[in-house]
mmCIF file of C-alpha atoms in Angstrom:
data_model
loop_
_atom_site.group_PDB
_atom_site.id
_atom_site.type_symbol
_atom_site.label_atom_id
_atom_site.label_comp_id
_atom_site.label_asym_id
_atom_site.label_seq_id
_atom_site.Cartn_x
_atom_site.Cartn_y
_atom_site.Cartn_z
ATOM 1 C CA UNK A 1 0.000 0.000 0.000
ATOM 2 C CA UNK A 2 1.391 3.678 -1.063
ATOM 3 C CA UNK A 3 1.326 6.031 1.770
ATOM 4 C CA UNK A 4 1.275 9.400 1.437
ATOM 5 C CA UNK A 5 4.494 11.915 2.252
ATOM 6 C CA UNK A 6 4.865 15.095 3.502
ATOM 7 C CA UNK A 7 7.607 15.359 1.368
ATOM 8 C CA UNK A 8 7.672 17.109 -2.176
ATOM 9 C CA UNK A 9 9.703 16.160 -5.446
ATOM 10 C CA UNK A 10 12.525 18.039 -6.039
ATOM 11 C CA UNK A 11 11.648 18.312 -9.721
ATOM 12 C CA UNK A 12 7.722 18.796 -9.769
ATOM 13 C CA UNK A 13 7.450 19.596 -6.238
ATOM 14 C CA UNK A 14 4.184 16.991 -6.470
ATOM 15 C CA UNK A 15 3.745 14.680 -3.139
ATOM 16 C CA UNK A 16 5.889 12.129 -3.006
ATOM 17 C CA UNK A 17 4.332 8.594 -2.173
ATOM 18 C CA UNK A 18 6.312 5.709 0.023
ATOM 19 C CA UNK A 19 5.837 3.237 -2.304
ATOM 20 C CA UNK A 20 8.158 -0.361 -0.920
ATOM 21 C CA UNK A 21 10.273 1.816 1.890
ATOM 22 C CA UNK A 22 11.396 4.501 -1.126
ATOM 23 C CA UNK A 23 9.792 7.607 -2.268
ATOM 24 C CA UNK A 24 8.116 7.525 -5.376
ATOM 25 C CA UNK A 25 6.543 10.653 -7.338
ATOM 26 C CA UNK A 26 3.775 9.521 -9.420
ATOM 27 C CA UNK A 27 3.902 12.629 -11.873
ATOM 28 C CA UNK A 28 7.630 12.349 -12.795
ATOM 29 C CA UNK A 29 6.765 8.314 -12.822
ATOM 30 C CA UNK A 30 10.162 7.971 -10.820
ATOM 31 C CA UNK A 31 12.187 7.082 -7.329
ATOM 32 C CA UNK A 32 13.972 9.633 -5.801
ATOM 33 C CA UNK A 33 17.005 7.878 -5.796
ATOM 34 C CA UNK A 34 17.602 7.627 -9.466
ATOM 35 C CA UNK A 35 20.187 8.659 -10.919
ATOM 36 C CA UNK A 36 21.273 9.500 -14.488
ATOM 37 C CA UNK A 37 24.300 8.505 -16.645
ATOM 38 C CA UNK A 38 25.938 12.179 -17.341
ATOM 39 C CA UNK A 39 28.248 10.499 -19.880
ATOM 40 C CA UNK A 40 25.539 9.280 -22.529
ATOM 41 C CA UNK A 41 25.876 12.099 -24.889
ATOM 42 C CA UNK A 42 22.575 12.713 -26.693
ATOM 43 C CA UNK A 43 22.383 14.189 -30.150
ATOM 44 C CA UNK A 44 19.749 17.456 -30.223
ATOM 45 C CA UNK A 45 16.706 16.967 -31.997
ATOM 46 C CA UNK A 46 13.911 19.442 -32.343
ATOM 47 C CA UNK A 47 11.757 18.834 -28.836
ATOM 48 C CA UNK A 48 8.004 18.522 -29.961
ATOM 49 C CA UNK A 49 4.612 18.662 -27.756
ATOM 50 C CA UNK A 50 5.038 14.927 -27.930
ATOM 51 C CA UNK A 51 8.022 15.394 -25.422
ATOM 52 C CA UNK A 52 5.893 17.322 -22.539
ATOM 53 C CA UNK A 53 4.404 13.747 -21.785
ATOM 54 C CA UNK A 54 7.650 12.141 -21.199
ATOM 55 C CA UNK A 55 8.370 11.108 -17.353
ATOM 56 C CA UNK A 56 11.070 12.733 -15.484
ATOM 57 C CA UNK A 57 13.802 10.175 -15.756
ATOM 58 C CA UNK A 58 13.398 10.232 -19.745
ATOM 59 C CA UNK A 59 13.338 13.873 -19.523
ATOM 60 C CA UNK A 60 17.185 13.033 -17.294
ATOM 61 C CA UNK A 61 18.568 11.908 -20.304
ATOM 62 C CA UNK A 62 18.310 14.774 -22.521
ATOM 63 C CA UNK A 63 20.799 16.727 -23.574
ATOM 64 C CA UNK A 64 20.428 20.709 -22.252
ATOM 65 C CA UNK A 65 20.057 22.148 -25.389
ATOM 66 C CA UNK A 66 16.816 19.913 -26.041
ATOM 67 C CA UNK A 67 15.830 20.479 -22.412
ATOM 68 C CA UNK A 68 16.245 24.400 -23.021
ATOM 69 C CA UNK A 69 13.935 24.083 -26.113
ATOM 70 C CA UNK A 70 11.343 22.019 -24.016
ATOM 71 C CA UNK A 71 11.332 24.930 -21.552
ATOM 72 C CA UNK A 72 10.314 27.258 -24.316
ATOM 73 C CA UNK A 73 7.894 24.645 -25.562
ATOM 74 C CA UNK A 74 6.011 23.835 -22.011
ATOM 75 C CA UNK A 75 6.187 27.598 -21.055
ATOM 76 C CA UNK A 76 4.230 28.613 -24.158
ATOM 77 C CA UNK A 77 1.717 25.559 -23.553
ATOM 78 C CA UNK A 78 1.382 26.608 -20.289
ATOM 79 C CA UNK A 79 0.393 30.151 -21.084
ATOM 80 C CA UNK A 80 -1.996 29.004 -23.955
ATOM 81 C CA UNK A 81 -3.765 26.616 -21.142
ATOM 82 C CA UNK A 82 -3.960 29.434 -18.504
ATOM 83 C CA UNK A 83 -5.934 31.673 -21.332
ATOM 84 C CA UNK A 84 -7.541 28.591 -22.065
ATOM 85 C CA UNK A 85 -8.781 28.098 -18.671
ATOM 86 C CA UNK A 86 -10.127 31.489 -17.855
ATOM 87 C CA UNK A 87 -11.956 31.143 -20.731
ATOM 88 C CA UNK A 88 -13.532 28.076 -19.411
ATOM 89 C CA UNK A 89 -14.346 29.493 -16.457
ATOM 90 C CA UNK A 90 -16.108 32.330 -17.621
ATOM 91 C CA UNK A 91 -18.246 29.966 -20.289
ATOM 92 C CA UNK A 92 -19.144 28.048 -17.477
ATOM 93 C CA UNK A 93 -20.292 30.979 -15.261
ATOM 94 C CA UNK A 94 -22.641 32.120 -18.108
ATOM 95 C CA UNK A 95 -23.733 28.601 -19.435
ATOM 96 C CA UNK A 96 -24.444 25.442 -17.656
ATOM 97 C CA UNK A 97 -21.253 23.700 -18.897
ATOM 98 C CA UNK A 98 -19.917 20.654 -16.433
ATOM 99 C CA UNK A 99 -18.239 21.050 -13.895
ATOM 100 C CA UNK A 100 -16.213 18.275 -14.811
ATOM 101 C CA UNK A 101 -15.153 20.507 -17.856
ATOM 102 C CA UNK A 102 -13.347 22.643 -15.351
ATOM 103 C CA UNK A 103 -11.922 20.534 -13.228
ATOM 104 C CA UNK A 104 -10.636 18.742 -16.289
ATOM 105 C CA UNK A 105 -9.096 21.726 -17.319
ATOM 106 C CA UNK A 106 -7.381 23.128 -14.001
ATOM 107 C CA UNK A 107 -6.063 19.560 -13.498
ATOM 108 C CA UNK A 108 -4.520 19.856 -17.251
ATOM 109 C CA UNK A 109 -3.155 23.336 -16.752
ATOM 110 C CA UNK A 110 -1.484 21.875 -13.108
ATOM 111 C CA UNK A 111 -0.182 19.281 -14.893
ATOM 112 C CA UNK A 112 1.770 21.464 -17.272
ATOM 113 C CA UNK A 113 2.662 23.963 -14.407
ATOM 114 C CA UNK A 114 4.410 21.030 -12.953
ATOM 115 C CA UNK A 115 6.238 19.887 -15.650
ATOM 116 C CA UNK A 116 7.378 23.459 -16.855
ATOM 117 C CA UNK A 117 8.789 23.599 -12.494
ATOM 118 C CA UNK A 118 10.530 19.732 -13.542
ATOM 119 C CA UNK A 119 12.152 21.416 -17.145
ATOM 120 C CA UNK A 120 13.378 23.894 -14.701
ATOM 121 C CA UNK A 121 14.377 22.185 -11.736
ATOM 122 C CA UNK A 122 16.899 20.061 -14.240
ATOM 123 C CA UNK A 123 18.608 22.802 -16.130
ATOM 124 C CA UNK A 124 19.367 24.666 -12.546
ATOM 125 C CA UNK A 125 20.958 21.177 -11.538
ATOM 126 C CA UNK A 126 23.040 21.457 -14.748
ATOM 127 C CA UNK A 127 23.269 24.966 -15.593
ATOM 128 C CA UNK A 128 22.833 26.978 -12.277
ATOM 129 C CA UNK A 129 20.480 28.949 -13.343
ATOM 130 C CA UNK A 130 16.933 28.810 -14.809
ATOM 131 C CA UNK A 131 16.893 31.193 -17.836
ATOM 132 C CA UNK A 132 14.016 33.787 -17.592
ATOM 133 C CA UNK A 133 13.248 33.538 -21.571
ATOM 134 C CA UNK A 134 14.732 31.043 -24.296
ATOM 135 C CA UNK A 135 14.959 32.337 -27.741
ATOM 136 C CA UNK A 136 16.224 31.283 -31.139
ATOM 137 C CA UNK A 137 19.041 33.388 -30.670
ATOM 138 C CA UNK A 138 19.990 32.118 -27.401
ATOM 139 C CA UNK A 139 19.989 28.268 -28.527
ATOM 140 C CA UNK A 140 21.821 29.455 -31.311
ATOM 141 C CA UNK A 141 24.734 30.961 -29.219
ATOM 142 C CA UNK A 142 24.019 28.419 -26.647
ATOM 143 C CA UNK A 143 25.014 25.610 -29.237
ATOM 144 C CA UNK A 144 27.955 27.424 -30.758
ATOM 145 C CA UNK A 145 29.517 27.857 -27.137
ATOM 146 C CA UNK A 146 29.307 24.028 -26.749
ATOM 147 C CA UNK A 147 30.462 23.626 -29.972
ATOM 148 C CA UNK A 148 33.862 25.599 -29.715
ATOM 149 C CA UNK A 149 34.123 23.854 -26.300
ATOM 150 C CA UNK A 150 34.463 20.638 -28.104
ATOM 151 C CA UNK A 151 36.594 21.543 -31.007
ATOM 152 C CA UNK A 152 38.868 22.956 -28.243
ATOM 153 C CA UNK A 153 38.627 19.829 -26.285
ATOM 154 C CA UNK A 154 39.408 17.418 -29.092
ATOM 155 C CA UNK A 155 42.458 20.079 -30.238
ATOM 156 C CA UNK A 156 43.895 18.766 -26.885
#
């Protein structure tokens, strides 16, 4: 039987569950003790919607650059689903739309707001910081940097 913790992920900051003596987050679909190889190199790719579903741990094995373009990603889904939601709201205080409508909706719109905080919560861990906007430009000087970092490493 799961028990419920007072504790909170580190990544979504959801409740963490005690799930066979270790603590489990449901959202992130992951133990707290896991741990990620940092040596897998990962080639970029283009991060899609399709990507916002993926667990935590998958989300671990990214490289940065494709984590910085999911952050772009989920914070512009998150921003369509708040607008979304208000809208909701006020169709369903002039209608008699469900209330399940709603609720469906605000649990959505948490969902996202927690995985936009998990995004975030990794690139701090790896950058030390949590950039306040990404832009083209920015992944574009982001990926030169790492770029010249390798030629210069493989010069040595």
């Amino acid at each position: 039987m799961d028990q419920q913790m007072n504790q909170n992920c580190r990544y979504c900051e959801g409740n963490m569950l005690l799930h066979k003596n270790k603590r489990y987050c449901p959202f992130c679909k992951m133990y707290a003790s896991s741990t990620v190889d940092e040596a897998k190199q990962i080639r970029p790719v283009r991060m899609m919607e399709t990507h916002l579903t993926k667990p935590t741990p998958d989300l671990m094995k990214r490289s940065t650059y494709e984590l910085l373009q999911l952050l772009a990603l989920s914070r512009n889904e998150l921003v369509e689903m708040e607008l979304l939601l208000e809208q909701i709201i006020r169709l369903q205080e002039r209608t008699e739309l469900p209330e399940t409508t709603v609720r469906t909706a605000v649990r959505e719109e948490q969902k996202m707001a927690r995985k936009v905080k998990a995004v975030e919560t990794l690139l701090k861990q790896r950058l030390d910081f949590v950039p306040g906007i990404v832009t083209d430009d920015m992944l574009a000087r982001y990926e030169e940097r790492i770029y010249q970092e390798e030629t210069a490493a493989a010069i040595l």
